[in-house]
Amino acid sequence: MIRKKSNPPEPDQVVKKHFLMDNKLLLLAISVLCAIISWSIVTLTFDQEGDRDFTVSEINYSYNSNLYTSMGLDIVDTPDIGSVQVKVEGSGTIIGQLEASDLMVYPNYSTVSGSGEQTLTLQARIANSQYTSNSGNIELTVISPTQITVVFDRVGEKTLPITIETVNLRVADGFMLYRSSTVPAEVTITGPQSELDAVSTVVAPVTMDSELSDSTSITTALELRDESGNVVSPQYATLDNESANVTLTVYQVRELPLAIDFINVPTGFDTSSLKYSLSHEYMTVAGPTRTVSELNELSVVSFDLGQQFAFDRDYQLPVELPSGLVALDDTTSVTLSFDTSDMASTVINVPNIKPINMPSNYDITVQSERVSNVTLYGPADEIAELSPESVVAQLDCQNLQITAGQQTLPVSIIVPSSTRIFAVGSYTVSCQIDAR
């Protein structure tokens, strides 16, 4: 058999074939077109109606909540449901792309009419905005559970102070429970109004097994009580603090003698030489042990002997307890009376003016020759023997504000020979002061 020899391809045909195979952009465009055509064929041919079950892990109670909040209600209790089964039916393409997180399960609040338990139907929808525009041909059905029971009520707040209740509290002899306090001092209860109305007091019960002789603090759980004192256990109401720190302040109690603190007395004067009495000789006080245990007496008032003393007078003086102490009786003042039956007084002119503690930068010249009309008190026998020369007007310059020129300066009246004579009143001398 004779074979016919084929003719070689024309040169321009070879060039065209190589051009198509080497042009990547053209090949990419052709590939994309083929993919679109294939997807359209699959969608039109195989996208059948289908269904798929999903497990949604939680229920959204806030969706459409305005349906019950507009009635002044709030949810006070919800059931403990682990998950909800939802069936999705419709386009297989959309269903195939969905995940459980794209779905939302929520109660239908349209049947809520008021307070109390309400059985609500569960509904589901697509929550992902990527699919909501194409969800018209998608149907969602809650399979299990289909209903839940929710409790509604009018929710409010109630703030009450904490009352401390001590059980079997024993305080050691010589001590007292002075004060008890809590931190916080009050609590706020939030919940259904019906439960709030049942609560009358908030109590912090404190139980102590041993005697108290010092302050102590303990933490205790709070109890809610009704008007009759019975413990109330609300089902839905909550407290902003379930417990409180209770501090029991214990003070030592002592009865101490009262004493007068005499001020403005001459140097070396013996205040025990004064015979006086107080309307109250003792006072019962309480305070921290470290303070009270160190006291032997109470100097509750101050008396200015150099300004206030006079014959035939009684003095009403306010009680001034040391810091930290409290009086346990009704004593707010005491009456001070002096026994002056063996005392006498005299008025003399003092010629002896004695400057001390002179400043180094000034010369002080006393221009007054005497201090006139000095009133002196003391035992009658010593006053009878007192002479002007035995009295000294002492000018102490140590703490005085001194300036150059003529200046009136105060002096103290001293009787060096006696520890029982004192002067009453204020006295001065005129001085010439020159800078050195």
XYZ file of C-alpha atoms in Angstrom:
436
model
C 0.000 0.000 0.000
C 1.299 3.354 -0.858
C 1.053 5.982 2.043
C 0.407 9.566 1.226
C 2.939 11.879 2.711
C 1.305 14.624 4.907
C 2.162 18.197 4.386
C 3.965 20.127 7.224
C 1.908 22.830 9.124
C 1.954 26.311 7.897
C 4.216 28.663 9.892
C 1.361 30.998 11.033
C -0.600 28.081 12.545
C 2.388 27.108 14.713
C 2.694 30.680 16.015
C -1.017 30.864 16.994
C -0.847 27.603 18.950
C 2.197 28.717 20.911
C 0.539 32.075 21.647
C -2.527 30.458 23.275
C -0.462 28.133 25.429
C 1.949 30.814 26.651
C -0.607 33.579 27.519
C -1.218 33.110 31.310
C -3.763 35.914 31.665
C -5.911 34.419 28.969
C -5.691 30.993 30.582
C -6.672 32.465 33.999
C -9.718 34.179 32.515
C -10.793 30.985 30.846
C -10.394 29.080 34.165
C -12.534 31.598 36.091
C -15.224 31.425 33.415
C -15.250 27.659 33.571
C -15.552 27.759 37.407
C -18.541 30.117 37.230
C -20.232 27.951 34.663
C -19.563 24.840 36.772
C -20.930 26.480 39.981
C -24.057 27.593 38.118
C -24.615 24.092 36.770
C -24.147 22.551 40.251
C -26.379 25.119 41.930
C -29.163 24.772 39.384
C -28.850 21.024 39.218
C -27.862 19.859 42.721
C -28.880 22.654 45.285
C -31.839 20.719 46.563
C -33.886 21.633 49.612
C -32.281 20.092 52.679
C -32.138 20.239 56.489
C -29.541 20.139 59.230
C -29.623 19.990 63.027
C -27.612 22.423 65.174
C -26.847 22.570 68.899
C -27.048 26.152 70.246
C -25.289 26.545 73.578
C -27.319 29.412 75.092
C -30.573 31.335 75.005
C -30.600 35.069 74.309
C -32.970 36.626 76.884
C -32.348 40.232 75.855
C -33.755 39.933 72.311
C -37.125 41.726 72.153
C -36.870 42.403 75.925
C -38.784 45.656 75.467
C -41.939 43.512 75.333
C -41.703 42.938 79.114
C -39.587 45.890 80.290
C -42.255 48.250 78.948
C -44.561 46.775 81.615
C -42.009 47.512 84.364
C -41.027 43.854 84.618
C -37.688 42.123 84.714
C -36.551 38.517 84.606
C -35.721 37.243 88.083
C -35.161 33.572 87.276
C -34.401 31.465 84.198
C -34.084 27.703 83.813
C -30.714 25.988 83.681
C -30.687 24.597 80.146
C -27.427 23.281 78.773
C -28.229 23.628 75.062
C -31.052 23.866 72.534
C -31.523 21.700 69.419
C -32.509 23.651 66.303
C -33.438 22.241 62.856
C -32.629 24.417 59.828
C -34.403 23.659 56.538
C -34.012 25.260 53.101
C -31.241 25.952 50.641
C -28.538 23.375 50.973
C -25.934 25.918 49.908
C -26.738 28.298 52.786
C -27.250 25.524 55.315
C -23.910 24.037 54.407
C -22.143 27.285 55.315
C -23.916 27.872 58.642
C -22.417 27.218 62.069
C -24.153 26.997 65.442
C -22.739 30.405 66.418
C -24.664 31.952 63.502
C -27.989 31.027 65.133
C -29.822 32.726 68.002
C -32.443 31.096 70.199
C -34.772 33.432 72.123
C -38.059 33.304 74.048
C -41.256 34.646 72.548
C -42.277 37.370 75.005
C -45.522 38.268 73.243
C -47.520 36.197 75.759
C -46.043 37.847 78.890
C -48.877 39.492 80.817
C -47.491 40.260 84.269
C -45.518 39.043 87.277
C -45.018 35.382 88.058
C -43.985 32.249 86.189
C -44.534 32.336 82.443
C -44.144 29.414 80.046
C -42.618 30.782 76.853
C -42.095 29.245 73.438
C -38.553 29.198 72.113
C -37.857 30.566 68.665
C -34.738 30.726 66.520
C -33.340 32.964 63.829
C -30.138 33.525 61.877
C -28.162 36.177 63.758
C -25.176 36.428 61.389
C -25.772 39.399 59.057
C -23.808 37.606 56.332
C -26.717 35.229 55.831
C -29.763 37.202 56.978
C -30.295 38.717 53.475
C -30.519 35.228 51.986
C -32.513 33.636 54.804
C -35.897 34.097 53.153
C -35.912 30.510 51.958
C -34.527 29.202 55.281
C -36.813 27.903 58.020
C -35.628 27.414 61.603
C -37.466 25.193 64.082
C -36.614 24.685 67.768
C -36.719 20.945 68.402
C -35.808 20.565 72.056
C -36.700 22.046 74.414
C -39.524 23.890 72.730
C -40.639 25.806 75.861
C -39.059 27.213 79.007
C -40.431 28.625 82.279
C -39.260 32.142 83.149
C -40.137 34.110 86.297
C -41.007 37.786 85.902
C -41.486 40.385 88.614
C -41.155 44.057 89.331
C -37.533 44.431 90.439
C -36.414 47.035 92.947
C -33.753 47.887 95.509
C -33.883 48.204 99.285
C -31.040 49.538 101.450
C -31.051 48.587 105.131
C -28.589 49.177 108.001
C -26.895 46.121 109.484
C -28.006 45.269 113.019
C -25.523 43.380 115.213
C -26.996 40.533 117.253
C -24.710 39.113 119.940
C -25.323 35.550 121.078
C -23.914 34.308 124.428
C -21.687 37.371 124.639
C -19.876 37.551 127.988
C -17.658 40.465 129.017
C -15.022 40.017 131.723
C -15.451 41.759 135.085
C -14.192 45.308 135.000
C -14.860 45.648 131.278
C -17.777 46.671 129.101
C -18.843 46.430 125.472
C -18.603 50.096 124.576
C -19.451 50.023 120.910
C -20.091 47.596 118.051
C -19.862 48.450 114.368
C -19.851 46.742 110.994
C -18.134 47.215 107.664
C -20.128 47.776 105.559
C -22.642 49.597 107.724
C -25.533 48.840 105.354
C -26.433 46.528 102.480
C -28.526 46.904 99.347
C -30.931 44.119 98.411
C -31.949 43.792 94.764
C -34.761 41.570 93.583
C -38.521 41.129 93.186
C -40.535 43.729 95.034
C -42.603 41.027 96.722
C -39.451 39.567 98.286
C -38.090 42.976 99.244
C -41.309 43.798 101.085
C -40.873 40.696 103.231
C -37.466 41.792 104.532
C -37.551 44.054 107.598
C -33.991 43.913 108.971
C -30.502 42.718 108.070
C -28.757 41.036 111.004
C -25.103 40.173 111.610
C -25.212 37.412 114.273
C -22.102 37.203 116.454
C -21.359 34.209 118.666
C -18.507 34.300 121.200
C -17.443 31.300 123.266
C -15.009 33.095 125.587
C -15.146 36.200 127.782
C -14.154 39.453 126.174
C -11.512 41.609 127.828
C -10.254 43.337 124.704
C -11.615 44.618 121.398
C -12.021 42.065 118.620
C -13.185 41.784 115.008
C -14.864 38.855 113.277
C -16.494 38.207 109.905
C -20.029 36.830 109.931
C -22.648 35.921 107.330
C -25.654 38.246 107.128
C -29.228 37.130 107.755
C -32.438 38.654 106.437
C -35.301 38.856 108.960
C -38.996 39.674 108.714
C -40.958 41.886 111.110
C -41.326 38.996 113.573
C -37.594 38.295 113.597
C -37.851 35.128 111.539
C -35.109 34.371 109.035
C -36.165 35.064 105.445
C -34.498 33.226 102.552
C -35.466 34.985 99.305
C -35.516 32.828 96.211
C -34.393 35.497 93.776
C -33.256 38.593 95.700
C -29.510 39.170 96.096
C -27.353 41.255 98.472
C -24.436 43.408 97.401
C -22.566 41.980 100.425
C -23.256 38.532 101.839
C -21.132 39.078 104.979
C -19.856 41.871 107.215
C -16.817 42.504 109.388
C -18.040 43.134 112.946
C -15.852 45.057 115.410
C -16.625 44.794 119.117
C -14.941 47.613 121.050
C -14.309 46.612 124.666
C -13.334 49.233 127.278
C -11.931 48.837 130.760
C -14.111 50.369 133.477
C -12.653 52.093 136.535
C -13.843 54.412 139.314
C -11.145 57.027 139.866
C -10.804 59.947 142.289
C -11.134 63.436 140.866
C -8.379 66.013 141.208
C -8.030 69.655 140.240
C -5.263 70.799 137.938
C -4.144 74.188 139.311
C -2.489 76.511 136.818
C -0.845 79.950 137.042
C 0.687 79.229 140.426
C 3.992 80.701 141.697
C 7.189 78.711 141.272
C 7.611 76.391 144.234
C 4.023 76.832 145.500
C 2.637 73.804 147.363
C -0.865 73.205 145.967
C -1.517 70.543 148.630
C -1.705 73.391 151.170
C -5.011 74.423 149.611
C -8.048 73.009 151.336
C -10.811 72.354 148.831
C -13.608 69.942 148.054
C -15.435 68.789 144.933
C -19.126 68.061 144.565
C -18.109 64.688 143.084
C -15.076 62.962 144.535
C -15.087 60.005 142.143
C -16.058 59.373 138.570
C -16.629 56.102 136.742
C -14.998 56.145 133.349
C -14.235 53.685 130.557
C -11.585 53.615 127.896
C -8.908 51.541 126.200
C -7.127 49.297 128.690
C -3.695 50.728 127.898
C -4.979 54.193 128.882
C -7.230 53.473 131.846
C -4.897 51.011 133.567
C -2.188 53.672 133.932
C -4.400 56.256 135.687
C -4.459 56.816 139.453
C -6.736 59.846 139.388
C -8.572 62.099 136.994
C -7.516 65.721 136.622
C -10.763 66.627 134.972
C -10.754 70.421 135.333
C -8.228 73.257 135.362
C -8.429 76.109 137.817
C -6.482 79.340 137.320
C -5.389 80.069 140.857
C -3.615 83.337 139.994
C -6.700 84.820 138.327
C -9.844 83.141 139.668
C -9.325 82.645 143.407
C -11.346 84.678 145.877
C -12.874 84.242 149.315
C -16.439 82.983 149.759
C -16.922 81.692 146.230
C -17.824 78.380 144.647
C -16.742 77.540 141.125
C -18.754 75.534 138.617
C -16.169 73.846 136.398
C -16.814 71.667 133.326
C -15.524 68.114 133.266
C -12.684 67.680 130.778
C -11.771 64.001 130.482
C -8.502 62.900 128.872
C -8.722 61.949 125.213
C -10.156 58.473 124.647
C -12.069 58.249 127.946
C -15.838 58.402 128.359
C -17.867 59.093 131.504
C -20.336 56.399 132.527
C -22.384 58.660 134.781
C -24.202 61.929 134.194
C -21.411 64.121 135.554
C -20.716 66.970 133.151
C -19.430 69.488 135.699
C -18.217 69.674 139.284
C -18.422 72.374 141.929
C -15.124 73.460 143.498
C -15.251 74.925 147.001
C -12.326 76.207 149.098
C -12.084 76.085 152.897
C -10.647 79.535 153.709
C -11.351 79.482 157.442
C -7.642 79.635 158.323
C -6.620 81.878 155.433
C -6.126 85.614 155.188
C -5.317 88.159 152.501
C -3.407 91.406 152.284
C -2.624 94.122 149.777
C 0.905 95.488 149.672
C 3.245 97.464 147.435
C 6.215 95.405 146.295
C 9.465 97.368 146.051
C 11.677 94.458 144.985
C 11.665 94.094 141.195
C 14.070 91.441 139.980
C 14.809 90.942 136.251
C 16.049 87.474 135.200
C 17.036 85.860 131.885
C 18.100 89.196 130.414
C 18.629 89.243 126.620
C 22.185 89.616 125.331
C 21.289 92.187 122.654
C 19.291 94.607 124.825
C 19.796 96.607 127.997
C 16.652 96.702 130.135
C 16.201 99.380 132.765
C 13.210 99.031 135.097
C 11.661 102.484 135.546
C 8.909 101.476 137.985
C 9.929 101.913 141.610
C 7.429 99.404 142.941
C 4.497 97.194 141.955
C 1.461 98.650 143.674
C -1.618 97.030 145.178
C -0.557 93.388 145.025
C -3.210 91.076 146.534
C -1.800 88.091 148.397
C -3.525 85.054 149.941
C -2.190 82.425 152.323
C -2.330 80.979 155.818
C -3.386 83.661 158.290
C -0.291 83.295 160.455
C 2.060 83.739 157.487
C 0.113 86.657 156.040
C 0.303 88.415 159.432
C 4.101 88.289 159.349
C 4.435 89.199 155.669
C 6.360 92.389 154.868
C 6.805 94.170 151.507
C 10.510 93.358 151.527
C 9.783 89.588 151.613
C 7.859 89.736 148.326
C 9.552 89.816 144.905
C 8.166 91.001 141.568
C 10.069 88.833 139.130
C 10.567 90.057 135.550
C 11.358 86.979 133.440
C 12.542 88.139 130.005
C 13.092 84.686 128.522
C 9.812 84.364 126.590
C 8.939 88.044 126.154
C 8.729 89.881 122.843
C 11.150 92.762 123.433
C 11.757 95.780 121.205
C 13.793 98.912 121.725
C 12.018 101.793 123.453
C 9.713 102.144 126.407
C 7.667 98.999 127.084
C 5.345 97.635 129.770
C 6.295 94.078 130.739
C 4.504 91.544 133.004
C 5.940 90.375 136.324
C 5.260 87.379 138.562
C 4.775 87.833 142.304
C 6.841 85.416 144.418
C 7.286 84.995 148.166
C 10.631 83.153 148.470
C 10.183 82.505 152.180
C 6.835 80.695 151.786
C 5.405 77.851 149.682
C 1.821 78.592 150.722
C 1.345 82.275 149.794
C 0.216 83.265 146.293
C -0.795 86.446 144.528
C -3.984 86.964 142.549
C -4.169 89.345 139.621
C -1.984 90.624 136.774
C 0.907 93.013 137.373
C 3.333 94.936 135.147
C 6.304 97.279 135.309
C 7.459 100.017 132.965
C 10.903 99.450 131.351
C 13.318 101.323 129.100
C 14.844 98.989 126.500
C 17.950 99.925 124.542
C 19.649 97.879 121.848
C 23.308 97.115 122.439
